[in-house]
PDB file of C-alpha atoms in Angstrom:
ATOM      1  CA  UNK A   1     -68.890 -10.449  38.692  1.00  0.00           C
ATOM      2  CA  UNK A   2     -70.883  -7.350  37.524  1.00  0.00           C
ATOM      3  CA  UNK A   3     -71.452  -7.428  33.764  1.00  0.00           C
ATOM      4  CA  UNK A   4     -69.881  -3.925  33.570  1.00  0.00           C
ATOM      5  CA  UNK A   5     -66.879  -5.080  35.500  1.00  0.00           C
ATOM      6  CA  UNK A   6     -66.557  -8.206  33.385  1.00  0.00           C
ATOM      7  CA  UNK A   7     -66.733  -6.117  30.166  1.00  0.00           C
ATOM      8  CA  UNK A   8     -64.051  -3.783  31.421  1.00  0.00           C
ATOM      9  CA  UNK A   9     -61.714  -6.743  32.314  1.00  0.00           C
ATOM     10  CA  UNK A  10     -62.246  -8.277  28.828  1.00  0.00           C
ATOM     11  CA  UNK A  11     -61.298  -5.026  27.181  1.00  0.00           C
ATOM     12  CA  UNK A  12     -58.123  -4.645  29.398  1.00  0.00           C
ATOM     13  CA  UNK A  13     -57.200  -8.254  28.404  1.00  0.00           C
ATOM     14  CA  UNK A  14     -57.623  -7.511  24.632  1.00  0.00           C
ATOM     15  CA  UNK A  15     -55.423  -4.343  25.016  1.00  0.00           C
ATOM     16  CA  UNK A  16     -52.720  -6.345  26.758  1.00  0.00           C
ATOM     17  CA  UNK A  17     -52.823  -9.077  24.135  1.00  0.00           C
ATOM     18  CA  UNK A  18     -52.612  -6.497  21.397  1.00  0.00           C
ATOM     19  CA  UNK A  19     -49.667  -4.773  23.034  1.00  0.00           C
ATOM     20  CA  UNK A  20     -47.926  -8.198  23.468  1.00  0.00           C
ATOM     21  CA  UNK A  21     -48.432  -9.167  19.981  1.00  0.00           C
ATOM     22  CA  UNK A  22     -47.188  -5.790  18.762  1.00  0.00           C
ATOM     23  CA  UNK A  23     -44.096  -6.132  20.997  1.00  0.00           C
ATOM     24  CA  UNK A  24     -43.486  -9.698  19.573  1.00  0.00           C
ATOM     25  CA  UNK A  25     -43.615  -8.326  15.956  1.00  0.00           C
ATOM     26  CA  UNK A  26     -41.358  -5.400  16.979  1.00  0.00           C
ATOM     27  CA  UNK A  27     -38.813  -7.549  18.563  1.00  0.00           C
ATOM     28  CA  UNK A  28     -38.974  -9.985  15.695  1.00  0.00           C
ATOM     29  CA  UNK A  29     -38.285  -7.165  13.292  1.00  0.00           C
ATOM     30  CA  UNK A  30     -35.416  -5.816  15.242  1.00  0.00           C
ATOM     31  CA  UNK A  31     -33.919  -9.293  15.369  1.00  0.00           C
ATOM     32  CA  UNK A  32     -34.268  -9.616  11.564  1.00  0.00           C
ATOM     33  CA  UNK A  33     -32.626  -6.268  11.144  1.00  0.00           C
ATOM     34  CA  UNK A  34     -29.695  -7.228  13.352  1.00  0.00           C
ATOM     35  CA  UNK A  35     -29.296 -10.468  11.441  1.00  0.00           C
ATOM     36  CA  UNK A  36     -29.251  -8.556   8.105  1.00  0.00           C
ATOM     37  CA  UNK A  37     -26.581  -6.052   9.507  1.00  0.00           C
ATOM     38  CA  UNK A  38     -24.284  -8.832  10.768  1.00  0.00           C
ATOM     39  CA  UNK A  39     -21.552  -9.519   8.256  1.00  0.00           C
ATOM     40  CA  UNK A  40     -20.233 -13.046   8.012  1.00  0.00           C
ATOM     41  CA  UNK A  41     -16.712 -13.448   9.557  1.00  0.00           C
ATOM     42  CA  UNK A  42     -14.122 -13.944   6.809  1.00  0.00           C
ATOM     43  CA  UNK A  43     -11.346 -16.538   6.949  1.00  0.00           C
ATOM     44  CA  UNK A  44      -7.742 -15.828   6.030  1.00  0.00           C
ATOM     45  CA  UNK A  45      -8.025 -16.841   2.434  1.00  0.00           C
ATOM     46  CA  UNK A  46     -11.161 -14.724   1.927  1.00  0.00           C
ATOM     47  CA  UNK A  47      -9.353 -11.627   3.470  1.00  0.00           C
ATOM     48  CA  UNK A  48      -6.437 -12.117   1.007  1.00  0.00           C
ATOM     49  CA  UNK A  49      -8.910 -12.366  -1.877  1.00  0.00           C
ATOM     50  CA  UNK A  50     -10.571  -8.964  -0.843  1.00  0.00           C
ATOM     51  CA  UNK A  51      -7.079  -7.365  -0.866  1.00  0.00           C
ATOM     52  CA  UNK A  52      -6.379  -8.665  -4.385  1.00  0.00           C
ATOM     53  CA  UNK A  53      -8.971  -6.390  -5.897  1.00  0.00           C
ATOM     54  CA  UNK A  54      -7.210  -3.833  -8.075  1.00  0.00           C
ATOM     55  CA  UNK A  55      -6.652  -0.207  -6.855  1.00  0.00           C
ATOM     56  CA  UNK A  56      -6.591   2.610  -9.284  1.00  0.00           C
ATOM     57  CA  UNK A  57      -4.763   5.212  -7.024  1.00  0.00           C
ATOM     58  CA  UNK A  58      -3.229   5.708  -3.644  1.00  0.00           C
ATOM     59  CA  UNK A  59       0.191   6.471  -2.098  1.00  0.00           C
ATOM     60  CA  UNK A  60       3.256   4.433  -1.427  1.00  0.00           C
ATOM     61  CA  UNK A  61       6.641   5.082   0.212  1.00  0.00           C
ATOM     62  CA  UNK A  62       9.549   3.046  -1.034  1.00  0.00           C
ATOM     63  CA  UNK A  63      12.849   3.111   0.758  1.00  0.00           C
ATOM     64  CA  UNK A  64      16.401   1.679   0.899  1.00  0.00           C
ATOM     65  CA  UNK A  65      18.330   2.143   4.119  1.00  0.00           C
ATOM     66  CA  UNK A  66      22.000   1.327   4.453  1.00  0.00           C
ATOM     67  CA  UNK A  67      23.143   1.223   8.133  1.00  0.00           C
ATOM     68  CA  UNK A  68      26.156   0.700  10.326  1.00  0.00           C
ATOM     69  CA  UNK A  69      26.479   0.965  14.077  1.00  0.00           C
ATOM     70  CA  UNK A  70      27.250   4.774  13.746  1.00  0.00           C
ATOM     71  CA  UNK A  71      25.299   6.103  10.655  1.00  0.00           C
ATOM     72  CA  UNK A  72      22.450   5.558   8.141  1.00  0.00           C
ATOM     73  CA  UNK A  73      22.005   6.419   4.543  1.00  0.00           C
ATOM     74  CA  UNK A  74      18.460   6.536   3.311  1.00  0.00           C
ATOM     75  CA  UNK A  75      17.098   6.707  -0.200  1.00  0.00           C
ATOM     76  CA  UNK A  76      13.297   7.338  -0.125  1.00  0.00           C
ATOM     77  CA  UNK A  77      10.573   7.918  -2.813  1.00  0.00           C
ATOM     78  CA  UNK A  78       7.277   9.174  -1.576  1.00  0.00           C
ATOM     79  CA  UNK A  79       4.891   8.613  -4.428  1.00  0.00           C
ATOM     80  CA  UNK A  80       1.216   9.448  -5.113  1.00  0.00           C
ATOM     81  CA  UNK A  81      -0.236   7.555  -8.084  1.00  0.00           C
ATOM     82  CA  UNK A  82      -3.503   7.423 -10.078  1.00  0.00           C
ATOM     83  CA  UNK A  83      -5.267   8.576 -13.195  1.00  0.00           C
ATOM     84  CA  UNK A  84      -5.820   6.858 -16.517  1.00  0.00           C
ATOM     85  CA  UNK A  85      -2.546   5.612 -17.801  1.00  0.00           C
ATOM     86  CA  UNK A  86      -1.216   5.930 -14.295  1.00  0.00           C
ATOM     87  CA  UNK A  87       0.711   9.089 -13.470  1.00  0.00           C
ATOM     88  CA  UNK A  88       3.223   9.163 -10.631  1.00  0.00           C
ATOM     89  CA  UNK A  89       4.072  12.276  -8.498  1.00  0.00           C
ATOM     90  CA  UNK A  90       7.235  11.595  -6.628  1.00  0.00           C
ATOM     91  CA  UNK A  91       9.126  13.406  -3.952  1.00  0.00           C
ATOM     92  CA  UNK A  92      12.678  11.934  -3.634  1.00  0.00           C
ATOM     93  CA  UNK A  93      14.947  12.227  -0.690  1.00  0.00           C
ATOM     94  CA  UNK A  94      18.503  11.138  -0.091  1.00  0.00           C
ATOM     95  CA  UNK A  95      19.739  11.415   3.388  1.00  0.00           C
ATOM     96  CA  UNK A  96      23.468  10.938   4.311  1.00  0.00           C
ATOM     97  CA  UNK A  97      25.640  12.283   7.166  1.00  0.00           C
ATOM     98  CA  UNK A  98      22.744  14.311   8.489  1.00  0.00           C
ATOM     99  CA  UNK A  99      22.096  16.088   5.209  1.00  0.00           C
ATOM    100  CA  UNK A 100      19.156  15.655   2.976  1.00  0.00           C
ATOM    101  CA  UNK A 101      18.712  16.300  -0.679  1.00  0.00           C
ATOM    102  CA  UNK A 102      15.144  16.449  -2.145  1.00  0.00           C
ATOM    103  CA  UNK A 103      13.656  16.584  -5.590  1.00  0.00           C
ATOM    104  CA  UNK A 104      10.196  16.577  -7.056  1.00  0.00           C
ATOM    105  CA  UNK A 105       9.169  14.838 -10.182  1.00  0.00           C
ATOM    106  CA  UNK A 106       6.198  13.764 -12.278  1.00  0.00           C
ATOM    107  CA  UNK A 107       6.302  10.536 -14.269  1.00  0.00           C
ATOM    108  CA  UNK A 108       4.035   9.968 -17.267  1.00  0.00           C
ATOM    109  CA  UNK A 109       4.972   6.965 -19.446  1.00  0.00           C
ATOM    110  CA  UNK A 110       8.721   7.176 -19.999  1.00  0.00           C
ATOM    111  CA  UNK A 111       8.745  10.952 -19.533  1.00  0.00           C
ATOM    112  CA  UNK A 112       9.964  12.438 -16.304  1.00  0.00           C
ATOM    113  CA  UNK A 113       9.421  16.042 -15.364  1.00  0.00           C
ATOM    114  CA  UNK A 114      11.799  17.461 -12.793  1.00  0.00           C
ATOM    115  CA  UNK A 115      11.267  20.591 -10.672  1.00  0.00           C
ATOM    116  CA  UNK A 116      14.568  22.446 -10.632  1.00  0.00           C
ATOM    117  CA  UNK A 117      14.227  25.607  -8.494  1.00  0.00           C
ATOM    118  CA  UNK A 118      10.837  26.655  -9.937  1.00  0.00           C
ATOM    119  CA  UNK A 119      11.760  25.615 -13.553  1.00  0.00           C
ATOM    120  CA  UNK A 120      10.491  22.363 -14.848  1.00  0.00           C
ATOM    121  CA  UNK A 121      12.767  20.103 -17.009  1.00  0.00           C
ATOM    122  CA  UNK A 122      11.841  17.001 -19.056  1.00  0.00           C
ATOM    123  CA  UNK A 123      13.996  13.869 -19.455  1.00  0.00           C
ATOM    124  CA  UNK A 124      13.845  10.212 -20.428  1.00  0.00           C
ATOM    125  CA  UNK A 125      13.016   8.365 -17.226  1.00  0.00           C
ATOM    126  CA  UNK A 126      15.199   5.292 -17.859  1.00  0.00           C
ATOM    127  CA  UNK A 127      18.219   7.373 -18.988  1.00  0.00           C
ATOM    128  CA  UNK A 128      18.013   9.437 -15.894  1.00  0.00           C
ATOM    129  CA  UNK A 129      17.243   6.897 -13.176  1.00  0.00           C
ATOM    130  CA  UNK A 130      18.095   3.403 -14.664  1.00  0.00           C
ATOM    131  CA  UNK A 131      14.514   2.116 -14.452  1.00  0.00           C
ATOM    132  CA  UNK A 132      11.498   2.437 -16.838  1.00  0.00           C
ATOM    133  CA  UNK A 133       7.922   3.351 -16.509  1.00  0.00           C
ATOM    134  CA  UNK A 134       6.944  -0.306 -16.974  1.00  0.00           C
ATOM    135  CA  UNK A 135       9.143  -1.351 -14.074  1.00  0.00           C
ATOM    136  CA  UNK A 136       7.656   1.496 -11.943  1.00  0.00           C
ATOM    137  CA  UNK A 137       4.173   0.353 -12.716  1.00  0.00           C
ATOM    138  CA  UNK A 138       5.075  -3.336 -12.085  1.00  0.00           C
ATOM    139  CA  UNK A 139       6.448  -2.464  -8.705  1.00  0.00           C
ATOM    140  CA  UNK A 140       3.593  -0.244  -7.530  1.00  0.00           C
ATOM    141  CA  UNK A 141       0.331  -1.021  -9.412  1.00  0.00           C
ATOM    142  CA  UNK A 142       1.026  -4.754  -9.976  1.00  0.00           C
ATOM    143  CA  UNK A 143       2.610  -5.626  -6.744  1.00  0.00           C
ATOM    144  CA  UNK A 144       2.601  -9.439  -6.651  1.00  0.00           C
ATOM    145  CA  UNK A 145       2.682  -9.581  -2.830  1.00  0.00           C
ATOM    146  CA  UNK A 146      -0.816  -8.018  -2.965  1.00  0.00           C
ATOM    147  CA  UNK A 147      -2.239  -9.087  -6.325  1.00  0.00           C
ATOM    148  CA  UNK A 148      -0.808 -12.643  -6.521  1.00  0.00           C
ATOM    149  CA  UNK A 149       0.634 -13.619  -3.134  1.00  0.00           C
ATOM    150  CA  UNK A 150       2.435 -17.119  -3.013  1.00  0.00           C
ATOM    151  CA  UNK A 151       0.876 -19.918  -1.137  1.00  0.00           C
ATOM    152  CA  UNK A 152       3.860 -19.832   1.246  1.00  0.00           C
ATOM    153  CA  UNK A 153       3.131 -16.208   2.269  1.00  0.00           C
ATOM    154  CA  UNK A 154      -0.688 -16.822   2.786  1.00  0.00           C
ATOM    155  CA  UNK A 155       0.206 -19.850   4.823  1.00  0.00           C
ATOM    156  CA  UNK A 156       2.385 -18.003   7.373  1.00  0.00           C
ATOM    157  CA  UNK A 157      -0.019 -15.072   7.651  1.00  0.00           C
ATOM    158  CA  UNK A 158      -1.427 -14.694  11.100  1.00  0.00           C
ATOM    159  CA  UNK A 159      -4.841 -12.993  11.321  1.00  0.00           C
ATOM    160  CA  UNK A 160      -6.578 -10.714  13.872  1.00  0.00           C
ATOM    161  CA  UNK A 161     -10.085  -9.271  13.540  1.00  0.00           C
ATOM    162  CA  UNK A 162     -11.648  -6.214  15.082  1.00  0.00           C
ATOM    163  CA  UNK A 163     -15.214  -5.942  13.851  1.00  0.00           C
ATOM    164  CA  UNK A 164     -14.887  -5.373  10.094  1.00  0.00           C
ATOM    165  CA  UNK A 165     -11.198  -4.780  10.200  1.00  0.00           C
ATOM    166  CA  UNK A 166      -8.748  -7.688   9.515  1.00  0.00           C
ATOM    167  CA  UNK A 167      -5.079  -7.602  10.070  1.00  0.00           C
ATOM    168  CA  UNK A 168      -2.737 -10.142   8.512  1.00  0.00           C
ATOM    169  CA  UNK A 169       0.877 -10.230   9.724  1.00  0.00           C
ATOM    170  CA  UNK A 170       3.810 -12.442   8.707  1.00  0.00           C
ATOM    171  CA  UNK A 171       7.469 -12.916   9.326  1.00  0.00           C
ATOM    172  CA  UNK A 172       9.133 -14.736   6.375  1.00  0.00           C
ATOM    173  CA  UNK A 173      12.661 -16.376   6.144  1.00  0.00           C
ATOM    174  CA  UNK A 174      12.185 -17.889   2.706  1.00  0.00           C
ATOM    175  CA  UNK A 175      15.003 -16.340   0.609  1.00  0.00           C
ATOM    176  CA  UNK A 176      13.098 -16.837  -2.764  1.00  0.00           C
ATOM    177  CA  UNK A 177      10.120 -14.739  -1.409  1.00  0.00           C
ATOM    178  CA  UNK A 178      12.423 -12.198   0.061  1.00  0.00           C
ATOM    179  CA  UNK A 179      14.334 -11.628  -3.202  1.00  0.00           C
ATOM    180  CA  UNK A 180      11.077 -11.325  -5.206  1.00  0.00           C
ATOM    181  CA  UNK A 181       9.721  -8.828  -2.797  1.00  0.00           C
ATOM    182  CA  UNK A 182      12.886  -6.647  -2.637  1.00  0.00           C
ATOM    183  CA  UNK A 183      13.802  -6.707  -6.271  1.00  0.00           C
ATOM    184  CA  UNK A 184      11.058  -4.267  -7.546  1.00  0.00           C
ATOM    185  CA  UNK A 185      11.953  -1.811  -4.764  1.00  0.00           C
ATOM    186  CA  UNK A 186      15.664  -1.917  -5.481  1.00  0.00           C
ATOM    187  CA  UNK A 187      14.864  -1.461  -9.140  1.00  0.00           C
ATOM    188  CA  UNK A 188      12.570   1.523  -8.861  1.00  0.00           C
ATOM    189  CA  UNK A 189      13.744   3.604  -5.875  1.00  0.00           C
ATOM    190  CA  UNK A 190      17.143   4.834  -7.419  1.00  0.00           C
ATOM    191  CA  UNK A 191      17.175   8.573  -8.269  1.00  0.00           C
ATOM    192  CA  UNK A 192      20.104   8.251 -10.733  1.00  0.00           C
ATOM    193  CA  UNK A 193      21.920   5.589 -12.783  1.00  0.00           C
ATOM    194  CA  UNK A 194      24.757   5.707 -10.245  1.00  0.00           C
ATOM    195  CA  UNK A 195      22.462   4.721  -7.324  1.00  0.00           C
ATOM    196  CA  UNK A 196      20.876   2.012  -9.594  1.00  0.00           C
ATOM    197  CA  UNK A 197      24.318   0.486 -10.019  1.00  0.00           C
ATOM    198  CA  UNK A 198      25.012   0.519  -6.235  1.00  0.00           C
ATOM    199  CA  UNK A 199      21.647  -1.196  -5.597  1.00  0.00           C
ATOM    200  CA  UNK A 200      22.441  -3.859  -8.115  1.00  0.00           C
ATOM    201  CA  UNK A 201      25.610  -4.610  -6.189  1.00  0.00           C
ATOM    202  CA  UNK A 202      23.682  -4.738  -2.956  1.00  0.00           C
ATOM    203  CA  UNK A 203      21.403  -7.264  -4.468  1.00  0.00           C
ATOM    204  CA  UNK A 204      24.288  -9.354  -5.663  1.00  0.00           C
ATOM    205  CA  UNK A 205      26.358  -9.441  -2.399  1.00  0.00           C
ATOM    206  CA  UNK A 206      23.780  -8.867   0.251  1.00  0.00           C
ATOM    207  CA  UNK A 207      22.493 -11.856   2.389  1.00  0.00           C
ATOM    208  CA  UNK A 208      18.635 -12.021   3.088  1.00  0.00           C
ATOM    209  CA  UNK A 209      17.829 -12.436   6.736  1.00  0.00           C
ATOM    210  CA  UNK A 210      14.029 -12.039   7.127  1.00  0.00           C
ATOM    211  CA  UNK A 211      10.963 -10.056   5.889  1.00  0.00           C
ATOM    212  CA  UNK A 212       7.985  -8.702   7.742  1.00  0.00           C
ATOM    213  CA  UNK A 213       4.501  -8.186   5.979  1.00  0.00           C
ATOM    214  CA  UNK A 214       1.489  -6.483   7.325  1.00  0.00           C
ATOM    215  CA  UNK A 215      -1.823  -6.091   5.531  1.00  0.00           C
ATOM    216  CA  UNK A 216      -4.926  -4.417   6.789  1.00  0.00           C
ATOM    217  CA  UNK A 217      -8.363  -5.061   5.101  1.00  0.00           C
ATOM    218  CA  UNK A 218     -11.194  -2.794   6.337  1.00  0.00           C
ATOM    219  CA  UNK A 219     -14.816  -3.011   5.197  1.00  0.00           C
ATOM    220  CA  UNK A 220     -13.759  -5.608   2.530  1.00  0.00           C
ATOM    221  CA  UNK A 221     -11.250  -3.277   0.987  1.00  0.00           C
ATOM    222  CA  UNK A 222      -7.375  -2.975   1.334  1.00  0.00           C
ATOM    223  CA  UNK A 223      -6.556  -0.174   3.691  1.00  0.00           C
ATOM    224  CA  UNK A 224      -2.822  -0.442   4.164  1.00  0.00           C
ATOM    225  CA  UNK A 225       0.005  -2.688   3.173  1.00  0.00           C
ATOM    226  CA  UNK A 226       3.662  -2.807   4.470  1.00  0.00           C
ATOM    227  CA  UNK A 227       6.561  -4.949   3.691  1.00  0.00           C
ATOM    228  CA  UNK A 228      10.157  -4.628   4.942  1.00  0.00           C
ATOM    229  CA  UNK A 229      13.078  -6.868   3.843  1.00  0.00           C
ATOM    230  CA  UNK A 230      16.144  -7.048   6.198  1.00  0.00           C
ATOM    231  CA  UNK A 231      19.622  -7.906   4.736  1.00  0.00           C
ATOM    232  CA  UNK A 232      23.259  -8.079   5.862  1.00  0.00           C
ATOM    233  CA  UNK A 233      26.020  -6.684   3.631  1.00  0.00           C
ATOM    234  CA  UNK A 234      29.428  -7.664   4.729  1.00  0.00           C
ATOM    235  CA  UNK A 235      30.324  -7.847   8.363  1.00  0.00           C
ATOM    236  CA  UNK A 236      29.298  -4.330   9.304  1.00  0.00           C
ATOM    237  CA  UNK A 237      26.444  -3.099   7.175  1.00  0.00           C
ATOM    238  CA  UNK A 238      22.690  -3.774   7.235  1.00  0.00           C
ATOM    239  CA  UNK A 239      20.221  -3.097   4.599  1.00  0.00           C
ATOM    240  CA  UNK A 240      16.454  -2.429   5.075  1.00  0.00           C
ATOM    241  CA  UNK A 241      14.189  -2.322   1.926  1.00  0.00           C
ATOM    242  CA  UNK A 242      10.665  -1.119   2.481  1.00  0.00           C
ATOM    243  CA  UNK A 243       7.379  -0.394   0.719  1.00  0.00           C
ATOM    244  CA  UNK A 244       4.368   1.128   2.553  1.00  0.00           C
ATOM    245  CA  UNK A 245       1.012   1.697   0.897  1.00  0.00           C
ATOM    246  CA  UNK A 246      -2.042   3.786   2.018  1.00  0.00           C
ATOM    247  CA  UNK A 247      -4.730   6.340   1.012  1.00  0.00           C
ATOM    248  CA  UNK A 248      -6.254   4.077  -1.643  1.00  0.00           C
ATOM    249  CA  UNK A 249      -8.686   5.772  -3.996  1.00  0.00           C
ATOM    250  CA  UNK A 250      -7.479   9.291  -3.101  1.00  0.00           C
ATOM    251  CA  UNK A 251      -5.914  10.174  -6.461  1.00  0.00           C
ATOM    252  CA  UNK A 252      -8.110   8.571  -9.090  1.00  0.00           C
ATOM    253  CA  UNK A 253      -7.987  11.539 -11.434  1.00  0.00           C
ATOM    254  CA  UNK A 254      -4.234  12.486 -11.004  1.00  0.00           C
ATOM    255  CA  UNK A 255      -2.806  14.385 -13.953  1.00  0.00           C
ATOM    256  CA  UNK A 256       0.612  15.946 -14.639  1.00  0.00           C
ATOM    257  CA  UNK A 257       0.083  19.745 -14.184  1.00  0.00           C
ATOM    258  CA  UNK A 258       0.545  22.059 -17.255  1.00  0.00           C
ATOM    259  CA  UNK A 259       3.432  23.747 -15.513  1.00  0.00           C
ATOM    260  CA  UNK A 260       5.371  20.476 -15.689  1.00  0.00           C
ATOM    261  CA  UNK A 261       4.335  19.385 -19.195  1.00  0.00           C
ATOM    262  CA  UNK A 262       5.655  22.773 -20.554  1.00  0.00           C
ATOM    263  CA  UNK A 263       9.014  21.716 -19.349  1.00  0.00           C
ATOM    264  CA  UNK A 264      12.355  22.545 -21.014  1.00  0.00           C
ATOM    265  CA  UNK A 265      14.672  19.675 -22.063  1.00  0.00           C
ATOM    266  CA  UNK A 266      17.018  18.757 -19.165  1.00  0.00           C
ATOM    267  CA  UNK A 267      20.488  20.176 -19.908  1.00  0.00           C
ATOM    268  CA  UNK A 268      23.109  17.449 -20.451  1.00  0.00           C
ATOM    269  CA  UNK A 269      25.797  17.547 -17.838  1.00  0.00           C
ATOM    270  CA  UNK A 270      28.247  15.128 -16.321  1.00  0.00           C
ATOM    271  CA  UNK A 271      25.855  14.559 -13.418  1.00  0.00           C
ATOM    272  CA  UNK A 272      22.909  13.383 -15.507  1.00  0.00           C
ATOM    273  CA  UNK A 273      24.541  11.517 -18.335  1.00  0.00           C
ATOM    274  CA  UNK A 274      24.011   7.757 -18.158  1.00  0.00           C
ATOM    275  CA  UNK A 275      27.220   6.220 -16.806  1.00  0.00           C
TER     276      UNK A 275
END
């Protein structure tokens, strides 16, 4: 081979070797980056542990539905919560015979501020509704189904995964678990002492049938949580008690507005006296 031709061939070989080595290093780097990005797959117990981490704020809808073959009565509390010394902003609804009554209130400690036709009134929460601020906080912020689930519940959870989203679902027939899940909802959803007494009677005479639970953990954080307890009351009536969480972290700095804190004392009438 001519010496010039041989030199050219050697240069070409060196170039290709250099390119090949560069490609190897690039591919190796990409592989390492992919390995770094890949998150380990969590097992069921680990997902439950991620959900246990406390949340400072969010939204929860609590409801009690009494139903027959022909009609439903629904008591619902749509609550946003958050802030230091947790504040609750609640929209209450009671629907019966196709008619709905609504009210808006803020709860801060044992004070409840009620919006009555553009005028705010202040009252004692427990005297008005039959439940205390501590009970409300226990039911919403310290929900044991999330923060301290029983081994029985964790055991019956079924899990599905879609990338970094884990969904746990369960159908429970254990009466002890159902009663513990329903009690905080029954205790804190009433909008008056009269409703609170009715709910106590439902708890006393109702028969627990089953409970469904659904928890979604996304990117290692609790995204949504739903629980519904189904009961039978007498021969004709059914009861559905529910609690649905979402929008975590959306109200970390929630405060009672000044318009509400400047409220007038709630007038004492036959309708709001404790019975």
